[in-house]
CSV table of C-alpha atoms and ligand atoms in Angstrom, one decimal:
chain,number,residue,atom,x,y,z
A,1,PRO,CA,0.0,0.0,0.0
A,2,ARG,CA,1.1,3.5,-0.7
A,3,ALA,CA,2.3,5.8,2.2
A,4,PRO,CA,-0.6,7.9,3.7
A,5,ASP,CA,0.9,11.1,2.3
A,6,ALA,CA,1.8,9.8,-1.1
A,7,PRO,CA,-0.2,11.1,-4.1
A,8,PRO,CA,-2.3,8.4,-5.8
A,9,PRO,CA,-1.1,6.8,-9.0
A,10,GLY,CA,-1.4,9.2,-11.9
A,11,ILE,CA,-0.8,12.4,-9.9
A,12,GLU,CA,2.7,13.8,-9.7
A,13,ARG,CA,2.8,16.8,-7.5
A,14,ARG,CA,4.4,19.8,-9.0
A,15,ARG,CA,7.9,20.5,-7.6
A,16,THR,CA,7.9,23.7,-5.5
A,17,ARG,CA,10.0,25.4,-2.9
A,18,ARG,CA,8.7,24.8,0.6
A,19,ILE,CA,7.5,27.3,3.1
A,20,THR,CA,6.4,26.7,6.7
A,21,VAL,CA,3.4,28.5,8.2
A,22,GLY,CA,3.7,28.6,12.0
A,23,HIS,CA,6.5,27.6,14.3
A,24,GLY,CA,7.2,24.7,16.7
A,25,ASP,CA,4.3,22.2,17.1
A,26,LYS,CA,2.0,24.5,15.2
A,27,ALA,CA,4.2,24.4,12.0
A,28,VAL,CA,2.4,23.5,8.8
A,29,PRO,CA,4.7,22.8,5.8
A,30,ILE,CA,3.4,24.0,2.4
A,31,GLY,CA,4.9,22.9,-0.9
A,32,GLY,CA,8.0,20.8,-1.5
A,33,GLY,CA,6.1,17.6,-1.4
A,34,ALA,CA,4.2,18.4,1.9
A,35,PRO,CA,0.7,17.0,2.2
A,36,ILE,CA,-1.9,19.5,0.8
A,37,SER,CA,-3.3,21.5,3.7
A,38,VAL,CA,-6.8,22.8,4.2
A,39,GLN,CA,-7.5,26.4,5.3
A,40,SER,CA,-10.4,28.6,6.1
A,41,MET,CA,-11.1,32.1,7.2
A,42,THR,CA,-13.0,33.4,10.2
A,43,THR,CA,-16.2,35.3,9.8
A,44,THR,CA,-16.3,36.9,13.2
A,45,LEU,CA,-15.1,40.5,13.9
A,46,THR,CA,-11.4,39.9,14.5
A,47,ALA,CA,-11.5,42.5,17.3
A,48,ASP,CA,-13.9,40.2,19.2
A,49,VAL,CA,-11.2,37.9,20.5
A,50,ASP,CA,-13.5,35.4,22.3
A,51,ALA,CA,-15.8,34.9,19.3
A,52,THR,CA,-12.9,34.6,16.9
A,53,LEU,CA,-11.1,32.1,19.1
A,54,GLN,CA,-14.4,30.1,19.5
A,55,GLN,CA,-14.8,29.9,15.8
A,56,ILE,CA,-11.1,29.0,15.3
A,57,ALA,CA,-11.6,26.1,17.9
A,58,GLU,CA,-14.6,24.9,15.8
A,59,LEU,CA,-12.6,25.1,12.6
A,60,THR,CA,-9.7,23.2,14.3
A,61,ALA,CA,-12.1,20.5,15.5
A,62,ALA,CA,-13.4,20.1,11.9
A,63,GLY,CA,-9.8,19.6,10.6
A,64,CYS,CA,-8.8,23.1,9.5
A,65,GLN,CA,-5.0,23.3,9.6
A,66,ILE,CA,-4.5,27.1,9.0
A,67,VAL,CA,-6.8,29.9,9.7
A,68,ARG,CA,-6.9,33.4,8.3
A,69,VAL,CA,-8.4,36.5,10.0
A,70,ALA,CA,-9.2,39.8,8.4
A,71,VAL,CA,-7.4,42.9,9.8
A,72,PRO,CA,-9.2,45.9,8.4
A,73,SER,CA,-8.9,48.2,11.5
A,74,GLN,CA,-6.7,49.1,14.4
A,75,ASP,CA,-8.9,47.2,16.8
A,76,ASP,CA,-8.5,44.0,14.8
A,77,ALA,CA,-4.7,44.5,14.7
A,78,ASP,CA,-4.7,44.9,18.5
A,79,ALA,CA,-6.6,41.6,18.9
A,80,LEU,CA,-3.9,39.6,17.0
A,81,PRO,CA,-1.5,38.8,19.9
A,82,ALA,CA,-4.2,37.1,21.9
A,83,ILE,CA,-5.6,35.3,18.9
A,84,ALA,CA,-2.2,34.1,17.7
A,85,ALA,CA,-1.2,32.9,21.2
A,86,LYS,CA,-4.4,31.0,21.9
A,87,SER,CA,-5.2,29.5,18.6
A,88,ALA,CA,-4.2,25.8,18.3
A,89,ILE,CA,-3.5,26.3,14.6
A,90,PRO,CA,-1.4,28.9,12.7
A,91,VAL,CA,-3.1,32.3,12.2
A,92,ILE,CA,-2.6,34.3,9.1
A,93,ALA,CA,-3.3,38.0,9.2
A,94,ASP,CA,-5.1,39.2,6.0
A,95,ILE,CA,-4.1,42.8,5.4
A,96,HIS,CA,-4.9,45.0,2.4
A,97,PHE,CA,-3.3,48.4,2.5
A,98,GLN,CA,-1.9,49.3,5.9
A,99,PRO,CA,1.8,48.4,6.3
A,100,LYS,CA,1.6,49.2,10.0
A,101,TYR,CA,-0.8,46.3,10.5
A,102,VAL,CA,1.7,44.0,8.8
A,103,PHE,CA,4.3,45.0,11.3
A,104,GLN,CA,1.8,44.5,14.1
A,105,ALA,CA,0.9,41.1,12.8
A,106,ILE,CA,4.5,40.0,12.7
A,107,ASP,CA,5.1,41.3,16.3
A,108,ALA,CA,1.9,39.6,17.4
A,109,GLY,CA,3.2,36.2,16.5
A,110,CYS,CA,1.0,35.6,13.5
A,111,ALA,CA,2.2,32.6,11.4
A,112,ALA,CA,2.1,34.5,8.1
A,113,VAL,CA,0.6,37.6,6.5
A,114,ARG,CA,-1.4,37.9,3.3
A,115,VAL,CA,-0.6,41.2,1.7
A,116,ASN,CA,-0.2,42.4,-1.8
A,117,PRO,CA,3.0,44.5,-2.0
A,118,GLY,CA,1.6,46.3,-5.0
A,119,ASN,CA,-1.1,47.9,-2.8
A,120,ILE,CA,1.4,49.0,-0.3
A,121,LYS,CA,3.9,50.3,-2.9
A,122,ARG,CA,1.2,52.4,-4.3
A,123,PHE,CA,0.3,54.2,-1.1
A,124,ASP,CA,3.5,54.0,1.0
A,125,ASP,CA,6.6,52.2,-0.2
A,126,ARG,CA,7.3,50.0,2.8
A,127,VAL,CA,7.9,46.8,0.8
A,128,ALA,CA,11.6,46.6,1.8
A,129,ASP,CA,10.8,47.0,5.5
A,130,ILE,CA,8.1,44.3,5.3
A,131,ALA,CA,10.5,41.9,3.5
A,132,GLU,CA,13.2,42.5,6.1
A,133,ARG,CA,10.9,42.2,9.1
A,134,ALA,CA,9.1,39.1,7.8
A,135,ALA,CA,12.5,37.4,6.9
A,136,ALA,CA,13.8,38.2,10.4
A,137,ALA,CA,10.7,36.6,12.0
A,138,HIS,CA,10.7,33.7,9.5
A,139,ILE,CA,7.2,34.6,8.5
A,140,PRO,CA,6.1,33.7,5.0
A,141,ILE,CA,3.8,36.0,3.0
A,142,ARG,CA,0.9,35.1,0.7
A,143,ILE,CA,0.4,37.2,-2.3
A,144,GLY,CA,-3.2,36.9,-3.1
A,145,VAL,CA,-4.4,38.4,-6.4
A,146,ASN,CA,-8.0,38.4,-7.5
A,147,ALA,CA,-10.1,40.5,-9.8
A,148,GLY,CA,-10.5,43.3,-7.1
A,149,SER,CA,-6.8,43.5,-6.4
A,150,LEU,CA,-5.5,43.2,-9.9
A,151,ASP,CA,-2.9,45.8,-10.8
A,152,LYS,CA,-4.6,48.5,-12.9
A,153,ARG,CA,-1.7,48.6,-15.4
A,154,LEU,CA,-2.1,44.9,-16.1
A,155,LEU,CA,-5.9,45.2,-16.3
A,156,ALA,CA,-5.4,47.7,-19.1
A,157,LYS,CA,-2.7,45.7,-20.8
A,158,HIS,CA,-4.8,42.5,-20.9
A,159,GLN,CA,-8.1,44.3,-21.4
A,160,GLY,CA,-9.8,42.7,-18.4
A,161,VAL,CA,-9.4,40.1,-15.8
A,162,THR,CA,-7.9,37.3,-17.8
A,163,PRO,CA,-5.8,34.4,-16.6
A,164,GLU,CA,-2.8,36.0,-18.1
A,165,ALA,CA,-3.5,39.3,-16.2
A,166,LEU,CA,-3.9,37.4,-12.9
A,167,ALA,CA,-0.7,35.4,-13.3
A,168,GLU,CA,1.3,38.3,-14.5
A,169,SER,CA,0.0,40.5,-11.7
A,170,ALA,CA,1.0,37.8,-9.1
A,171,LEU,CA,4.4,37.4,-10.5
A,172,TRP,CA,4.9,41.2,-10.6
A,173,GLU,CA,3.8,41.3,-6.9
A,174,ALA,CA,6.3,38.6,-6.1
A,175,SER,CA,9.1,40.4,-7.9
A,176,LEU,CA,8.6,43.4,-5.6
A,177,PHE,CA,9.6,41.1,-2.7
A,178,GLU,CA,12.3,39.3,-4.7
A,179,GLU,CA,14.0,42.7,-5.3
A,180,HIS,CA,14.7,42.7,-1.6
A,181,GLY,CA,15.8,39.1,-1.5
A,182,PHE,CA,12.5,37.8,0.0
A,183,THR,CA,11.2,34.6,-1.5
A,184,ASP,CA,9.3,33.0,1.5
A,185,ILE,CA,6.2,33.3,-0.6
A,186,LYS,CA,3.1,31.4,-1.6
A,187,ILE,CA,0.7,32.7,-4.2
A,188,SER,CA,-3.0,32.6,-5.0
A,189,VAL,CA,-4.8,33.9,-8.1
A,190,LYS,CA,-8.4,33.5,-7.3
A,191,HIS,CA,-11.3,34.1,-9.6
A,192,HIS,CA,-15.0,33.3,-9.4
A,193,ASP,CA,-15.0,31.5,-12.8
A,194,PRO,CA,-13.4,28.1,-12.4
A,195,LEU,CA,-11.9,27.9,-15.9
A,196,THR,CA,-10.3,31.4,-15.6
A,197,MET,CA,-9.0,30.4,-12.2
A,198,VAL,CA,-7.6,27.1,-13.5
A,199,ARG,CA,-5.8,28.7,-16.4
A,200,ALA,CA,-4.3,31.4,-14.2
A,201,TYR,CA,-2.9,28.8,-11.8
A,202,GLU,CA,-1.6,26.7,-14.8
A,203,LEU,CA,0.3,29.8,-16.1
A,204,LEU,CA,1.6,30.5,-12.7
A,205,ALA,CA,2.7,26.9,-12.2
A,206,GLU,CA,4.7,27.1,-15.4
A,207,ALA,CA,6.3,30.4,-14.5
A,208,CYS,CA,7.5,30.0,-11.0
A,209,ASP,CA,8.2,27.4,-8.2
A,210,TYR,CA,6.3,29.1,-5.4
A,211,PRO,CA,3.8,26.9,-3.6
A,212,LEU,CA,0.3,27.7,-4.7
A,213,HIS,CA,-2.8,28.4,-2.5
A,214,LEU,CA,-5.9,27.3,-4.5
A,215,GLY,CA,-9.2,29.1,-4.2
A,216,VAL,CA,-12.3,29.9,-6.3
A,217,THR,CA,-13.3,33.3,-4.9
A,218,GLU,CA,-17.0,34.3,-4.4
A,219,ALA,CA,-17.9,30.7,-5.3
A,220,GLY,CA,-21.3,31.3,-3.7
A,221,PRO,CA,-23.5,29.3,-1.3
A,222,PRO,CA,-23.6,25.5,-1.3
A,223,PRO,CA,-24.1,23.6,-3.5
A,224,GLN,CA,-22.9,26.0,-6.1
A,225,GLY,CA,-19.8,27.0,-4.2
A,226,VAL,CA,-19.0,23.4,-3.5
A,227,VAL,CA,-19.4,22.4,-7.1
A,228,LYS,CA,-17.3,25.3,-8.5
A,229,SER,CA,-14.5,24.6,-6.0
A,230,ALA,CA,-14.5,20.9,-6.5
A,231,ALA,CA,-14.5,21.2,-10.3
A,232,ALA,CA,-11.7,23.7,-10.4
A,233,PHE,CA,-9.5,22.1,-7.7
A,234,ALA,CA,-9.9,18.7,-9.3
A,235,LEU,CA,-8.6,20.0,-12.7
A,236,LEU,CA,-5.6,21.5,-11.0
A,237,LEU,CA,-4.8,18.9,-8.3
A,238,ARG,CA,-5.0,16.1,-11.0
A,239,GLN,CA,-2.1,17.9,-12.6
A,240,GLY,CA,-0.2,18.1,-9.3
A,241,ILE,CA,-0.9,21.8,-9.0
A,242,GLY,CA,-1.9,23.1,-5.6
A,243,ASP,CA,-0.2,23.0,-2.2
A,244,THR,CA,-2.9,24.3,0.2
A,245,ILE,CA,-6.6,24.9,-0.5
A,246,ARG,CA,-9.4,27.1,0.7
A,247,VAL,CA,-13.0,26.5,-0.3
A,248,SER,CA,-14.8,29.9,-0.2
A,249,LEU,CA,-18.5,29.4,0.6
A,250,SER,CA,-21.3,31.8,1.6
A,251,ALA,CA,-21.8,29.4,4.5
A,252,PRO,CA,-20.3,28.8,8.0
A,253,PRO,CA,-16.5,28.3,7.6
A,254,VAL,CA,-16.7,24.8,9.1
A,255,GLU,CA,-18.5,23.8,5.9
A,256,GLU,CA,-15.5,25.2,3.9
A,257,VAL,CA,-13.2,22.9,5.8
A,258,LYS,CA,-15.4,19.8,5.5
A,259,THR,CA,-15.7,20.5,1.7
A,260,GLY,CA,-12.0,21.0,1.3
A,261,ILE,CA,-11.1,17.8,3.2
A,262,GLY,CA,-13.8,15.9,1.1
A,263,ILE,CA,-12.3,17.2,-2.1
A,264,LEU,CA,-8.8,15.9,-1.2
A,265,GLU,CA,-10.2,12.6,0.0
A,266,SER,CA,-12.2,12.0,-3.1
A,267,LEU,CA,-9.1,12.7,-5.3
A,268,GLY,CA,-7.0,10.2,-3.2
A,269,LEU,CA,-4.8,13.1,-2.0
A,270,ARG,CA,-5.7,12.4,1.6
A,271,GLN,CA,-6.5,9.1,3.4
A,272,PRO,CA,-10.2,9.2,4.0
A,273,ARG,CA,-11.3,9.1,7.6
A,274,LEU,CA,-14.7,7.5,8.0
A,275,GLU,CA,-16.6,7.6,4.8
A,276,ILE,CA,-20.4,7.0,4.6
A,277,VAL,CA,-21.7,6.0,1.3
A,278,SER,CA,-25.4,5.6,0.7
A,279,CYS,CA,-27.4,4.5,-2.3
A,280,PRO,CA,-29.3,7.1,-4.3
A,281,GLY,CA,-32.6,5.2,-3.8
A,282,CYS,CA,-34.8,4.0,-6.6
A,283,GLY,CA,-38.1,2.4,-7.1
A,284,ARG,CA,-37.0,-0.6,-4.8
A,285,LEU,CA,-36.5,1.7,-1.8
A,286,GLN,CA,-38.1,0.2,1.3
A,287,VAL,CA,-37.0,2.6,4.0
A,288,ASP,CA,-36.8,6.4,4.7
A,289,LEU,CA,-33.2,6.5,3.3
A,290,TYR,CA,-32.5,10.2,3.9
A,291,LYS,CA,-33.5,9.9,7.6
A,292,LEU,CA,-31.5,6.7,8.1
A,293,THR,CA,-28.4,8.1,6.4
A,294,ALA,CA,-28.6,11.3,8.6
A,295,GLN,CA,-28.9,9.1,11.7
A,296,VAL,CA,-25.9,7.0,10.7
A,297,GLU,CA,-23.9,10.2,9.9
A,298,ALA,CA,-24.8,11.7,13.3
A,299,ALA,CA,-23.9,8.5,15.1
A,300,PHE,CA,-20.5,8.3,13.4
A,301,ASP,CA,-19.6,12.0,13.8
A,302,GLY,CA,-16.1,12.1,15.3
A,303,PHE,CA,-15.4,8.4,14.6
A,304,ASP,CA,-11.9,8.7,13.4
A,305,HIS,CA,-11.1,5.4,11.8
A,306,PRO,CA,-10.8,4.8,8.1
A,307,LEU,CA,-13.9,2.7,7.4
A,308,ARG,CA,-16.4,2.9,4.6
A,309,VAL,CA,-19.9,2.4,5.9
A,310,ALA,CA,-22.7,1.8,3.4
A,311,VAL,CA,-26.4,2.6,3.9
A,312,MET,CA,-28.5,0.8,1.3
A,313,GLY,CA,-32.2,1.3,0.7
A,314,CYS,CA,-33.3,-2.3,-0.1
A,315,VAL,CA,-32.5,-5.8,1.0
A,316,VAL,CA,-32.4,-7.1,-2.6
A,317,ASN,CA,-29.4,-5.3,-4.1
A,318,GLY,CA,-27.8,-3.6,-1.1
A,319,PRO,CA,-25.0,-5.9,0.0
A,320,GLY,CA,-24.1,-6.6,-3.6
A,321,GLU,CA,-24.0,-3.0,-4.6
A,322,ALA,CA,-21.9,-2.1,-1.5
A,323,ARG,CA,-19.4,-4.9,-1.8
A,324,GLU,CA,-16.5,-2.5,-1.4
A,325,ALA,CA,-17.8,-1.1,1.9
A,326,ASP,CA,-16.2,-2.4,5.1
A,327,LEU,CA,-19.6,-2.6,6.7
A,328,GLY,CA,-23.1,-1.6,6.0
A,329,VAL,CA,-26.8,-2.1,6.2
A,330,SER,CA,-29.5,-3.0,3.7
A,331,ALA,CA,-32.7,-1.7,5.1
A,332,GLY,CA,-36.2,-2.5,4.2
A,333,ASN,CA,-39.5,-3.8,5.5
A,334,GLY,CA,-38.8,-2.7,9.1
A,335,LYS,CA,-35.5,-4.6,9.3
A,336,GLY,CA,-31.8,-4.1,8.5
A,337,GLN,CA,-29.4,-6.7,7.2
A,338,ILE,CA,-26.1,-5.8,8.6
A,339,PHE,CA,-23.2,-6.9,6.4
A,340,VAL,CA,-19.5,-6.8,6.8
A,341,ARG,CA,-17.3,-6.9,3.7
A,342,GLY,CA,-20.3,-8.2,1.6
A,343,GLU,CA,-21.4,-10.9,4.0
A,344,ILE,CA,-24.7,-10.6,5.9
A,345,ILE,CA,-23.8,-11.2,9.5
A,346,ARG,CA,-27.1,-10.4,11.3
A,347,THR,CA,-30.6,-9.0,10.8
A,348,VAL,CA,-31.9,-6.5,13.3
A,349,PRO,CA,-35.1,-4.5,13.7
A,350,GLU,CA,-35.0,-1.0,12.0
A,351,ALA,CA,-34.7,0.7,15.4
A,352,GLN,CA,-31.5,-1.1,16.2
A,353,ILE,CA,-29.7,-0.5,12.8
A,354,VAL,CA,-27.7,2.5,13.9
A,355,GLU,CA,-26.5,1.1,17.2
A,356,THR,CA,-25.6,-2.2,15.6
A,357,LEU,CA,-23.5,-0.4,12.9
A,358,VAL,CA,-21.6,1.5,15.5
A,359,GLU,CA,-21.0,-1.7,17.5
A,360,GLU,CA,-19.7,-3.5,14.4
A,361,ALA,CA,-17.6,-0.5,13.4
A,362,LEU,CA,-15.9,-0.6,16.8
A,363,HIS,CA,-15.2,-4.3,16.4
A,364,LEU,CA,-13.6,-3.7,13.0
A,365,ALA,CA,-11.6,-0.8,14.3
A,366,ASP,CA,-10.4,-2.9,17.2
A,367,ASN,CA,-9.3,-5.6,14.8
A,368,GLN,CA,-7.5,-3.1,12.6
A,369,GLY,CA,-5.7,-1.4,15.4
A,370,SER,CA,-6.5,1.9,17.0
A,371,HIS,CA,-9.7,3.9,16.5
B,401,LIG,FE1,-32.3,1.0,-5.3
B,401,LIG,FE2,-31.8,-0.9,-3.5
B,401,LIG,FE3,-29.8,0.0,-5.1
B,401,LIG,FE4,-30.8,1.6,-3.2
B,401,LIG,S1,-29.7,-0.4,-2.9
B,401,LIG,S2,-30.4,2.2,-5.3
B,401,LIG,S3,-32.9,1.0,-3.2
B,401,LIG,S4,-31.6,-1.1,-5.7
């Protein structure tokens, strides 16, 4: 079997330089063959330290590995030391125009800063100072270009927000740091249209060896945002492009994390934890499948062993269709046939299906080692 972190056959990860976000036991490597990490961004007022830390704790519990907080005001910048110290995962400060907040974020112990040097150069040329201070603190910087932050000169040159304009803008922004010897950089070139975004990342991947942070911006609410992100990420990740991902959804950020993890798992780029598969239902359905699946999902929430559990809606075809599941149920006519690796091992009344599945999953997990 392949190593847990190895990409699946057919995917060769793009070679990039490596950066590290966070220090000590909070360090998350990005690029250079490191596993693809999942990020999200808080939606609380950053200045509200308690609410922000609460949301970061929820994100951490959901599997988020890096969190970004927006820093649009002085109050937000003042909250950074407490947030960075108490968060269990690295905190990235997202700053648009104010160099002074960048310096504050570095002093606050933030793990990285997202800033576009072009914005700062335009208003107050402090790029050299930022490069020097970030290098001294071993803090990487994400350059994040999107339609809104695209350099006006390039917008005119390319006659709009094209993939070429996004990629060239990002490389120009990177060059502003490179001029000062700073290359501890990762780049994103987000766009709301998956195909524009994909092409922009492809161009960037050809032109530089910086690690890339993937995102479809303003992807929208689920399911649209999930679909757009999954489609775009799959096209890139299949080519080995992408070192860290953020799914942007108009939904609670925990959903972004779950979606991001799910995308990596479905592409074989991360070992699945527990996977629940359920049949789509058809004219043979003999049970309230949606309800049963929801109950099974709730019962297995937090079960951290790599098992595939199938919930099938009829006793005729269920075990056969779910042969690749470790364990499952074929439900119908008030009963559930519990099967393990395709073999029916017992039949229980419908009310006992969920508890029996959990019991059998614990047995399997015990036999396989830890759970
Ligand atoms: Fe239909 Fe049964 Fe297959 Fe579900 S398991 S899709 S109910 S045949």
